[in-house]
Coordinates of C-alpha atoms in Angstrom, one line a residue:
Chain A
M1 CA 32.5 235.9 107.6
I2 CA 32.4 237.3 111.0
G3 CA 29.7 240.0 111.4
S4 CA 27.4 238.5 108.8
G5 CA 25.0 237.3 111.5
V6 CA 24.8 240.8 112.9
L7 CA 24.1 242.2 109.4
K8 CA 21.4 239.7 108.8
G9 CA 19.8 240.8 112.1
M10 CA 20.0 244.4 110.9
A11 CA 18.3 243.5 107.7
V12 CA 15.4 242.1 109.7
T13 CA 15.2 245.2 111.8
A14 CA 15.2 247.4 108.7
R15 CA 12.4 245.3 107.1
N16 CA 10.3 245.6 110.2
F17 CA 10.9 249.4 110.3
V18 CA 10.0 249.9 106.7
G19 CA 7.2 247.4 106.9
S20 CA 5.6 249.1 109.8
Y21 CA 4.6 251.9 107.4
F22 CA 2.8 249.5 105.1
E23 CA 1.7 246.4 107.0
K24 CA -0.9 246.6 109.7
D25 CA 0.5 243.4 111.2
R26 CA 3.8 245.0 112.0
L27 CA 2.5 248.1 113.8
I28 CA -0.2 247.2 116.1
T29 CA 0.1 250.0 118.7
V30 CA -3.0 252.0 119.4
Q31 CA -2.7 255.5 120.6
Y32 CA -4.8 254.8 123.7
P33 CA -6.9 257.7 124.9
E34 CA -7.8 258.8 121.4
E35 CA -8.0 255.4 119.7
R36 CA -9.4 252.4 121.5
N37 CA -9.4 248.7 120.6
P38 CA -13.0 247.3 120.9
L39 CA -13.4 245.2 124.0
P40 CA -14.3 241.6 123.3
E41 CA -17.8 240.3 124.2
N42 CA -16.4 238.2 127.1
Y43 CA -14.3 240.9 128.6
R44 CA -14.7 241.1 132.3
N45 CA -13.7 243.6 134.9
F46 CA -15.7 244.2 138.1
P47 CA -19.1 242.8 139.1
F48 CA -22.3 244.8 139.1
L49 CA -25.9 244.1 140.2
I50 CA -28.7 243.8 137.7
Y51 CA -32.1 245.2 138.0
D52 CA -35.1 244.7 135.8
G53 CA -37.3 247.4 134.6
N54 CA -36.7 251.0 135.5
D55 CA -36.5 251.1 139.2
A56 CA -33.2 250.0 140.7
E57 CA -34.7 249.3 144.1
A58 CA -37.8 247.4 143.0
G59 CA -36.3 245.4 140.2
L60 CA -33.1 244.3 141.9
R61 CA -32.7 240.6 141.3
C62 CA -30.4 240.0 144.3
V63 CA -32.1 238.3 147.2
A64 CA -29.2 238.7 149.6
C65 CA -28.6 234.9 149.8
K66 CA -24.9 235.7 150.5
I67 CA -23.6 232.8 148.4
C68 CA -21.3 235.2 146.5
E69 CA -20.1 236.7 149.7
K70 CA -19.2 233.2 151.0
E71 CA -17.6 232.0 147.7
C72 CA -15.6 235.2 146.9
P73 CA -12.0 234.1 147.1
P74 CA -10.5 237.5 148.2
Q75 CA -13.6 238.2 150.3
C76 CA -14.4 241.6 148.8
I77 CA -18.2 241.4 149.0
Y78 CA -20.1 242.6 152.0
I79 CA -23.9 242.1 152.2
T80 CA -26.4 242.8 154.9
K81 CA -29.8 241.1 154.5
S82 CA -32.9 243.3 154.8
E83 CA -35.3 243.0 157.7
D84 CA -38.5 243.1 155.5
K85 CA -39.4 241.5 152.2
K86 CA -40.3 243.0 148.9
P87 CA -41.9 241.3 145.9
D88 CA -39.4 240.2 143.2
Y89 CA -40.1 240.1 139.5
M90 CA -42.3 237.1 139.9
G91 CA -44.4 238.7 142.6
K92 CA -42.9 236.4 145.2
P93 CA -41.8 238.2 148.5
Q94 CA -38.1 238.0 148.9
F95 CA -35.4 239.5 151.0
Y96 CA -33.2 242.1 149.4
P97 CA -29.7 243.4 150.3
A98 CA -29.9 246.4 152.6
V99 CA -26.2 246.9 152.1
F100 CA -24.3 245.5 149.2
D101 CA -20.7 246.7 149.0
I102 CA -17.9 245.5 146.7
D103 CA -14.4 246.7 147.4
I104 CA -13.0 246.8 143.9
S105 CA -9.5 247.5 145.2
V106 CA -9.6 243.9 146.6
C107 CA -11.7 242.3 143.8
M108 CA -9.6 240.2 141.4
S109 CA -12.1 239.9 138.6
C110 CA -12.3 236.2 138.8
Q111 CA -16.0 235.9 138.0
I112 CA -16.7 233.3 140.6
C113 CA -19.5 235.4 142.1
V114 CA -21.2 235.4 138.7
E115 CA -20.9 231.6 138.4
V116 CA -22.3 230.8 141.8
C117 CA -25.2 233.2 141.8
P118 CA -28.4 231.2 141.4
F119 CA -30.5 234.3 140.5
E120 CA -28.5 235.7 137.6
A121 CA -28.3 238.9 139.8
I122 CA -24.6 239.7 139.6
K123 CA -22.7 240.0 136.3
M124 CA -19.3 241.4 135.1
D125 CA -19.0 244.9 134.0
K126 CA -16.7 246.2 131.3
V127 CA -15.8 249.6 132.8
F128 CA -12.1 249.8 133.3
E129 CA -11.3 253.5 133.7
L130 CA -11.8 253.6 137.4
S131 CA -8.9 255.6 138.7
R132 CA -9.8 257.6 141.8
R133 CA -8.2 260.3 143.9
E134 CA -8.6 258.3 147.1
R135 CA -7.7 254.7 147.9
F136 CA -10.3 253.6 150.4
D137 CA -13.8 255.0 150.3
A138 CA -13.6 255.9 146.6
L139 CA -12.9 252.3 145.6
L140 CA -15.6 250.8 147.8
M141 CA -18.6 250.5 145.5
R142 CA -21.9 250.9 147.3
K143 CA -25.2 249.4 146.2
N144 CA -26.3 252.5 144.3
E145 CA -23.1 252.5 142.2
L146 CA -23.3 248.8 141.6
T147 CA -26.9 248.5 140.4
K148 CA -27.2 248.7 136.6
S149 CA -30.1 248.0 134.4
N150 CA -30.7 244.9 132.3
S151 CA -30.6 246.9 129.2
Y152 CA -27.1 248.0 130.1
Y153 CA -26.2 244.3 130.5
H154 CA -27.6 243.7 127.0
E155 CA -25.4 246.5 125.7
I156 CA -22.1 245.1 127.1
H157 CA -22.7 241.4 126.8
P158 CA -25.4 241.0 124.1
M159 CA -25.0 237.2 123.5
E160 CA -24.6 236.3 127.2
A161 CA -27.6 238.5 128.2
A162 CA -29.9 237.0 125.6
E163 CA -29.0 233.5 126.9
V164 CA -29.7 234.6 130.5
D165 CA -33.0 236.2 129.6
A166 CA -34.1 233.0 127.8
K167 CA -33.2 231.0 130.8
L168 CA -35.1 233.2 133.1
A169 CA -38.1 233.3 130.9
E170 CA -38.1 229.5 130.8
A171 CA -37.9 229.3 134.5
A172 CA -40.7 231.9 135.0
E173 CA -42.9 230.0 132.5
A174 CA -42.3 226.7 134.3
A175 CA -43.1 228.4 137.6
A176 CA -46.2 230.0 136.2
K177 CA -47.3 226.6 134.8
K178 CA -46.7 224.9 138.1
K179 CA -48.7 227.6 139.9
A180 CA -51.5 227.4 137.4
A181 CA -51.6 223.6 137.8
A182 CA -51.6 224.0 141.6
A183 CA -54.4 226.6 141.3
A184 CA -56.4 224.4 139.0
A185 CA -56.1 221.6 141.5
S186 CA -57.1 223.8 144.3
T187 CA -60.0 225.7 142.6
T188 CA -62.2 222.7 143.4
S189 CA -61.6 223.5 147.1
S190 CA -62.5 227.2 147.0
A191 CA -59.0 228.7 146.6
P192 CA -58.5 232.4 145.7
P193 CA -57.6 233.0 142.0
T194 CA -53.9 233.2 141.3
P195 CA -52.5 236.7 141.0
A196 CA -51.5 237.6 137.5
T197 CA -47.8 237.0 137.2
P198 CA -46.0 239.5 134.9
S199 CA -44.6 237.6 132.0
A200 CA -40.9 237.4 131.9
T201 CA -40.6 238.4 128.3
S202 CA -42.1 241.8 128.9
R203 CA -39.7 242.3 131.8
S204 CA -36.5 242.1 129.8
S205 CA -36.2 245.3 127.9
T206 CA -33.9 244.3 125.1
S207 CA -31.9 247.1 123.7
Chain B
M1 CA 25.7 247.9 146.7
T2 CA 28.3 246.2 148.8
T3 CA 26.8 244.4 151.8
T4 CA 28.0 241.6 154.0
I5 CA 26.6 238.1 153.4
Q6 CA 25.8 236.2 156.6
T7 CA 26.8 232.8 155.5
L8 CA 30.1 233.3 153.8
E9 CA 32.4 231.8 156.5
A10 CA 34.5 229.5 154.4
I11 CA 34.6 230.1 150.7
E12 CA 36.3 227.4 148.8
R13 CA 38.0 228.8 145.7
P14 CA 37.6 226.6 142.6
P15 CA 40.3 227.0 140.0
V16 CA 39.9 230.1 137.9
T17 CA 38.4 229.3 134.6
M18 CA 38.1 232.6 132.8
G19 CA 41.8 233.5 132.8
S20 CA 41.8 236.0 135.5
R21 CA 45.3 236.6 136.8
L22 CA 44.4 238.9 139.6
E23 CA 44.5 237.4 143.0
G24 CA 42.5 239.8 145.0
E25 CA 40.0 239.8 147.9
L26 CA 36.5 238.6 147.4
M27 CA 33.9 241.3 147.1
E28 CA 30.5 240.5 148.3
V29 CA 27.8 242.1 146.2
S30 CA 24.0 242.0 146.7
M31 CA 22.4 241.9 143.2
G32 CA 18.8 242.7 143.4
P33 CA 16.0 242.7 144.4
Q34 CA 15.6 245.9 142.5
H35 CA 18.0 244.9 139.7
P36 CA 16.4 245.4 136.3
S37 CA 17.5 242.0 135.0
T38 CA 16.4 239.8 137.9
H39 CA 12.9 239.3 136.5
G40 CA 11.1 240.6 139.4
V41 CA 12.1 240.8 143.0
F42 CA 14.9 238.3 143.1
R43 CA 18.1 238.8 144.9
M44 CA 21.5 237.1 144.6
N45 CA 24.3 237.5 147.1
V46 CA 27.4 237.0 145.0
A47 CA 31.0 236.8 146.1
L48 CA 33.2 238.2 143.3
E49 CA 36.8 237.9 142.6
G50 CA 37.3 240.7 140.1
E51 CA 34.4 240.0 137.8
I52 CA 34.4 236.3 138.3
V53 CA 31.6 234.8 140.5
R54 CA 33.0 232.6 143.2
K55 CA 29.9 232.1 145.3
L56 CA 26.3 232.8 144.6
K57 CA 23.4 232.5 147.0
P58 CA 19.9 233.1 145.7
V59 CA 17.6 234.9 148.2
F60 CA 14.0 234.8 147.5
G61 CA 10.7 235.4 149.3
Y62 CA 10.2 239.1 148.4
L63 CA 7.0 238.2 146.5
H64 CA 5.7 235.6 149.0
R65 CA 1.9 235.8 149.1
N66 CA 1.1 232.8 151.3
H67 CA -0.4 231.0 148.2
E68 CA -0.5 227.5 149.7
K69 CA -2.0 228.6 153.0
I70 CA -4.7 230.6 151.2
G71 CA -5.4 227.5 149.1
E72 CA -6.0 225.6 152.3
N73 CA -8.5 228.2 153.5
T74 CA -10.5 228.8 150.4
S75 CA -12.8 226.4 148.6
Y76 CA -11.5 224.3 145.8
L77 CA -13.0 226.6 143.2
G78 CA -11.7 229.6 145.0
S79 CA -8.1 228.5 144.5
M80 CA -8.5 228.5 140.7
P81 CA -8.1 232.3 140.2
Y82 CA -5.2 232.3 142.6
T83 CA -3.4 229.8 140.4
D84 CA -3.4 232.4 137.6
R85 CA -1.2 234.5 139.8
L86 CA 1.5 231.8 140.3
D87 CA 3.2 232.1 136.9
Y88 CA 1.4 235.1 135.5
F89 CA 2.7 234.4 132.0
C90 CA 1.1 231.0 131.8
S91 CA -2.2 231.2 133.6
M92 CA -3.9 228.7 131.3
T93 CA -1.4 225.9 132.1
N94 CA -1.6 226.7 135.8
N95 CA -5.4 226.3 135.6
W96 CA -5.0 223.1 133.7
A97 CA -2.6 221.6 136.3
Y98 CA -4.9 222.5 139.2
A99 CA -8.0 221.3 137.4
L100 CA -6.2 218.1 136.6
S101 CA -5.3 217.4 140.2
V102 CA -8.8 218.1 141.4
E103 CA -10.3 216.0 138.7
K104 CA -8.0 213.2 139.8
L105 CA -9.0 213.7 143.4
A106 CA -12.7 213.6 142.7
G107 CA -12.7 211.3 139.7
I108 CA -14.3 213.7 137.2
E109 CA -14.5 213.1 133.5
V110 CA -13.8 215.9 131.1
P111 CA -15.7 216.2 127.8
E112 CA -13.9 215.7 124.5
R113 CA -14.2 219.3 123.3
A114 CA -12.9 220.7 126.6
E115 CA -9.8 218.4 126.3
Y116 CA -9.1 219.8 122.9
L117 CA -9.6 223.3 124.0
R118 CA -7.2 222.7 126.9
V119 CA -4.5 221.4 124.6
I120 CA -5.0 224.4 122.3
L121 CA -4.8 226.9 125.1
A122 CA -1.8 225.1 126.7
E123 CA 0.1 225.2 123.5
L124 CA -0.8 228.8 122.8
T125 CA 0.5 229.5 126.3
R126 CA 3.7 227.7 125.5
L127 CA 4.1 229.8 122.4
Q128 CA 3.6 233.1 124.2
N129 CA 5.8 232.1 127.2
H130 CA 8.7 231.1 125.0
T131 CA 8.5 234.1 122.7
S132 CA 8.5 236.5 125.7
L133 CA 11.3 234.5 127.3
L134 CA 13.4 234.9 124.2
G135 CA 12.7 238.6 124.1
F136 CA 13.7 239.0 127.8
L137 CA 16.8 236.9 127.4
L138 CA 18.0 239.0 124.6
N139 CA 17.1 242.1 126.6
D140 CA 19.3 240.8 129.4
M141 CA 22.1 240.3 126.9
G142 CA 22.0 243.9 125.9
A143 CA 19.8 243.7 122.8
W144 CA 17.7 246.5 124.3
G145 CA 14.2 246.7 123.1
T146 CA 14.1 245.4 119.6
P147 CA 13.8 241.6 120.0
L148 CA 11.6 242.1 123.1
M149 CA 9.3 244.4 121.1
Y150 CA 8.9 241.9 118.3
A151 CA 8.3 239.1 120.8
F152 CA 5.7 241.2 122.6
R153 CA 4.0 242.1 119.4
E154 CA 3.4 238.4 118.7
R155 CA 2.5 237.6 122.3
E156 CA -0.1 240.3 122.2
K157 CA -2.0 238.5 119.4
I158 CA -2.2 235.4 121.6
L159 CA -3.2 237.4 124.6
D160 CA -6.0 238.9 122.5
L161 CA -7.2 235.4 121.8
F162 CA -7.2 234.7 125.5
E163 CA -9.0 237.9 126.3
S164 CA -11.8 237.2 123.8
L165 CA -12.2 233.7 125.1
S166 CA -11.8 234.0 128.8
G167 CA -12.4 237.7 129.4
S168 CA -8.9 238.6 130.7
R169 CA -5.5 238.7 129.0
M170 CA -3.3 237.3 131.7
M171 CA -5.5 236.3 134.6
C172 CA -7.6 234.0 132.5
D173 CA -9.2 231.8 135.2
Y174 CA -10.7 229.8 132.4
M175 CA -10.7 226.1 133.3
R176 CA -13.0 224.5 135.7
F177 CA -13.2 221.0 137.3
G178 CA -14.7 218.9 134.6
G179 CA -14.1 221.2 131.6
C180 CA -13.9 224.8 130.6
R181 CA -16.0 227.8 131.7
V182 CA -17.2 229.0 128.3
D183 CA -17.2 227.5 124.9
A184 CA -15.0 228.9 122.1
G185 CA -17.2 229.9 119.1
P186 CA -16.3 229.0 115.5
D187 CA -15.0 232.5 114.9
W188 CA -12.6 232.2 117.8
I189 CA -11.2 228.9 116.4
E190 CA -10.8 230.7 113.0
R191 CA -9.0 233.6 114.6
A192 CA -6.7 231.2 116.5
K193 CA -5.9 229.3 113.4
K194 CA -4.9 232.5 111.7
V195 CA -2.6 233.5 114.5
V196 CA -1.0 230.1 114.5
D197 CA -0.6 230.0 110.8
A198 CA 1.2 233.3 110.8
F199 CA 3.4 232.3 113.7
P200 CA 6.1 230.4 111.7
R201 CA 6.8 233.5 109.7
F202 CA 7.6 235.3 112.9
L203 CA 9.8 232.5 114.1
D204 CA 11.8 232.5 110.9
E205 CA 12.3 236.2 111.2
F206 CA 13.2 236.0 114.8
E207 CA 15.7 233.2 114.2
K208 CA 17.3 235.3 111.4
L209 CA 17.4 238.2 113.8
V210 CA 19.3 236.4 116.6
V211 CA 20.4 232.9 116.0
S212 CA 23.4 233.4 113.8
N213 CA 24.3 236.7 115.5
E214 CA 28.0 236.5 116.6
I215 CA 27.5 238.5 119.7
L216 CA 24.7 236.2 120.8
I217 CA 26.8 233.1 120.1
A218 CA 29.8 234.5 122.0
R219 CA 27.6 235.4 125.0
T220 CA 25.7 232.1 125.2
Q221 CA 27.7 229.2 123.9
E222 CA 29.6 227.3 126.6
V223 CA 28.1 229.7 129.2
G224 CA 26.3 228.1 132.1
K225 CA 26.8 224.5 131.2
L226 CA 24.6 222.0 133.0
S227 CA 25.4 218.3 133.0
A228 CA 22.6 215.8 132.6
E229 CA 23.6 214.1 135.9
L230 CA 23.3 217.3 137.9
A231 CA 20.0 218.2 136.1
I232 CA 18.5 214.9 137.0
N233 CA 19.7 214.9 140.5
A234 CA 18.5 218.4 141.2
G235 CA 15.0 217.6 139.7
I236 CA 15.3 220.0 136.8
T237 CA 12.4 219.7 134.4
G238 CA 11.2 221.2 131.2
P239 CA 13.3 222.8 128.4
M240 CA 16.2 223.2 130.8
L241 CA 16.4 219.4 131.3
R242 CA 15.9 218.6 127.6
A243 CA 18.7 221.0 126.7
C244 CA 21.1 218.7 128.5
G245 CA 19.9 215.8 126.2
V246 CA 17.6 214.1 128.7
N247 CA 14.5 212.9 126.9
Y248 CA 11.8 213.6 129.4
D249 CA 8.6 215.4 128.4
L250 CA 5.5 214.7 130.5
R251 CA 3.4 215.0 127.4
K252 CA 5.0 211.8 126.2
V253 CA 5.8 210.2 129.6
D254 CA 2.4 210.8 131.3
G255 CA 0.3 211.3 128.3
Y256 CA -2.1 213.4 130.3
G257 CA -5.2 214.8 128.6
I258 CA -5.3 213.7 125.0
Y259 CA -1.6 214.3 124.2
P260 CA -1.1 210.7 123.0
R261 CA -3.3 211.5 120.0
F262 CA -1.0 214.1 118.6
K263 CA 2.2 213.5 116.6
F264 CA 5.0 215.7 117.8
R265 CA 8.7 215.3 118.5
V266 CA 10.6 216.3 121.6
P267 CA 13.5 218.5 120.8
L268 CA 16.7 217.6 122.7
G269 CA 19.8 219.6 123.3
D270 CA 23.4 218.4 123.3
H271 CA 25.6 220.7 125.4
G272 CA 23.3 222.0 128.1
D273 CA 24.6 225.5 127.7
T274 CA 22.6 228.7 127.5
Y275 CA 22.6 228.6 123.7
D276 CA 21.0 225.1 123.8
R277 CA 18.4 226.3 126.3
L278 CA 17.6 229.2 124.0
M279 CA 17.3 227.1 120.9
M280 CA 15.2 224.5 122.8
R281 CA 12.5 227.1 123.1
V282 CA 12.6 227.9 119.5
L283 CA 12.3 224.3 118.5
E284 CA 9.6 223.6 121.0
M285 CA 7.5 226.4 119.6
R286 CA 7.8 224.8 116.2
E287 CA 6.5 221.5 117.6
S288 CA 3.7 223.4 119.4
I289 CA 2.5 224.9 116.1
G290 CA 2.3 221.3 114.8
I291 CA 0.2 220.2 117.8
L292 CA -2.1 223.2 117.4
Q293 CA -2.7 222.6 113.7
Q294 CA -3.6 219.0 114.5
A295 CA -5.9 220.1 117.3
F296 CA -7.7 222.6 115.1
E297 CA -8.4 219.9 112.6
Q298 CA -9.6 217.3 115.1
I299 CA -11.6 219.4 117.5
P300 CA -15.1 218.0 117.8
T301 CA -18.3 219.8 118.7
G302 CA -20.1 219.2 122.0
P303 CA -20.3 220.4 125.5
V304 CA -17.3 221.8 127.3
M305 CA -18.4 221.2 130.8
N306 CA -19.3 218.0 132.6
P307 CA -22.8 218.6 133.8
K308 CA -22.5 216.4 136.9
V309 CA -19.9 218.7 138.6
K310 CA -21.4 221.0 141.2
I311 CA -20.2 224.5 141.2
R312 CA -21.4 225.5 144.6
A313 CA -20.4 223.4 147.7
F314 CA -17.9 221.2 145.8
R315 CA -16.7 218.5 148.1
P316 CA -14.4 215.8 146.8
P317 CA -14.1 212.5 148.7
V318 CA -11.4 211.9 151.2
G319 CA -8.1 211.1 149.5
E320 CA -5.0 212.7 147.9
A321 CA -4.0 213.4 144.4
Y322 CA -1.1 214.8 142.5
G323 CA -1.7 216.2 139.1
R324 CA 1.1 217.3 136.9
I325 CA 1.5 218.7 133.4
E326 CA 4.3 219.8 131.2
G327 CA 4.1 223.6 131.6
P328 CA 6.2 225.9 129.5
K329 CA 8.8 226.1 132.2
G330 CA 8.8 222.5 133.3
E331 CA 6.8 220.1 135.4
L332 CA 4.0 221.9 137.2
G333 CA 2.2 219.9 139.8
F334 CA -0.4 220.4 142.4
Y335 CA -0.6 218.1 145.3
L336 CA -3.9 218.0 147.2
I337 CA -5.1 216.2 150.3
S338 CA -8.8 216.2 150.9
D339 CA -10.5 215.5 154.2
G340 CA -13.9 215.6 152.7
T341 CA -14.6 219.2 153.5
G342 CA -14.9 222.1 151.1
N343 CA -11.3 223.2 151.5
P344 CA -8.2 221.1 150.8
Y345 CA -6.5 219.8 154.0
R346 CA -3.1 220.3 152.2
Y347 CA -2.5 222.2 149.0
R348 CA 1.0 222.1 147.7
V349 CA 2.4 223.5 144.4
R350 CA 5.4 222.0 142.7
P351 CA 6.6 225.1 140.8
P352 CA 9.0 224.4 137.9
S353 CA 10.8 227.7 138.0
F354 CA 11.6 227.4 141.7
I355 CA 13.2 224.0 141.4
N356 CA 15.0 225.0 138.2
L357 CA 16.4 228.0 140.1
T358 CA 18.1 225.8 142.8
I359 CA 21.1 225.0 140.6
L360 CA 21.8 228.6 139.7
E361 CA 25.0 228.6 141.7
D362 CA 26.4 225.6 139.9
L363 CA 25.6 227.2 136.5
C364 CA 27.2 230.6 137.4
L365 CA 30.4 229.7 139.2
G366 CA 33.5 230.8 137.3
H367 CA 31.5 233.1 135.0
T368 CA 31.4 236.8 134.9
V369 CA 28.7 238.9 136.5
A370 CA 27.3 239.8 133.1
D371 CA 26.9 236.1 132.3
V372 CA 25.0 235.6 135.5
M373 CA 22.2 237.7 134.1
V374 CA 22.1 235.7 130.9
I375 CA 22.1 232.4 132.7
L376 CA 19.3 233.6 135.0
G377 CA 17.4 234.7 131.9
S378 CA 17.8 231.3 130.3
V379 CA 16.5 229.5 133.4
D380 CA 13.2 231.1 132.7
I381 CA 11.8 232.1 136.1
V382 CA 8.8 234.0 137.1
M383 CA 9.0 235.3 140.7
G384 CA 5.2 234.8 141.2
E385 CA 5.8 231.1 141.0
V386 CA 9.1 231.0 142.8
D387 CA 7.9 232.8 145.9
R388 CA 4.2 231.8 145.8

């Protein structure tokens, strides 16, 4: 019978319409500003810089090696290396970024800066409500806007952050052991005692 | 809307096929680039006789982003996120094709689990690409909203899976040379299984909604017929080629990745018209579900990344490689020439939807303007890939 196909289709529409009142599967819309879907653990948006402890300047992990600036495909990172050095979390004097800007209007959230960073200093943020009144300066994130604490990182990516902390603690332990071994070898030849290295486990303030 | 077309000097008039008795002047119309049915910024210069298309000239380039030149100026790894932006519906298969060609170039092995994950993600991509294509095709036909909404509802579930695995819904940037970026946890596999198991129910419903619909049949059958000879000569690939009855599926022909391990059939069409192209997608989705279920059963545990591959300063040896996969739209290939530096010397994309679009005129001649939109929808183009 001509028209039966159309009627069959109408029946499907009717089932979906009625079903949307009873089945969660058929009505998946979320009324966004009031209701929100939880973001998955791996969600990524724009990069931020991690610091340890409470002081954003002193605890900054970034040593301004500029690898991320070089590898960034859309070239949205701009770094100026500092003139002087400051001690990092292991007590070793390191350079730090005097300027660290990310133009998030250019950034394409590809996570390559995170992957190439040898110091676990740059990670992906989950903040996505970033609309601004201006296009240029407002979307250029300066260093003070980019730095966020390690505990914040633990909050947004709990599993990944725990992994990173374990890795860093291992590296710090290995470095401390090496130093101790070197110190033990050189104590026979009147070397100064090694400075106490702060242990990596106390550094990571897990939330 | 009326403009002049530069290259319409001599228009040959093929015999009228649609029973138009009016012998009038040709009207030159520019459809697009802002036309709602052109799937992005695509323009067609058509010469019409009444409503019948007598000549059609596709005009593209409105979305040109210098993709290949950028690929030659960024590192091998840096091109990976750009490949997401080619065909933004299928970023996972784009990643795979690019990773495959770099792996060929540098001779990199991929761990077993990563191969399985790649197959799972590629088939999920095929599912979501074909569902949204069906929705859009019906939308072009005048079934405003409803089928597209149902299709997007299902697509959303797959995109949620992509988001929880890779961090992004559409711009996944998930695969790397020598594996995948992060491992999928057991809960992810469970969720994916659930989505795939629920998918046939949606397909049944969708088929009931549209396939026997008289309006759809009248609009698609015998519209935009493509002969197998022309399809092969023009280099058409993917579901469009198989709708003409040519048995050519790279998953079978090349057997790239671990596809030879899976049992699946290649659906073939008979007439090569728009209806066949539409049904081809439905049948392919059913086969994809079969592949996914086999992959979920067989997936081993283990690493997902080859530890020998350097992330920083990746330099493949001098040489050239062409890696190709059966994307949802057809053969997607990446051709790379390496001169031993960090950037490719030449980076070329073989986009399926661009090459499938070249025969648009042959499909549309003699049909009405309204049919042009349906035919264009059945070709399955994404302008990001056509213009690059």
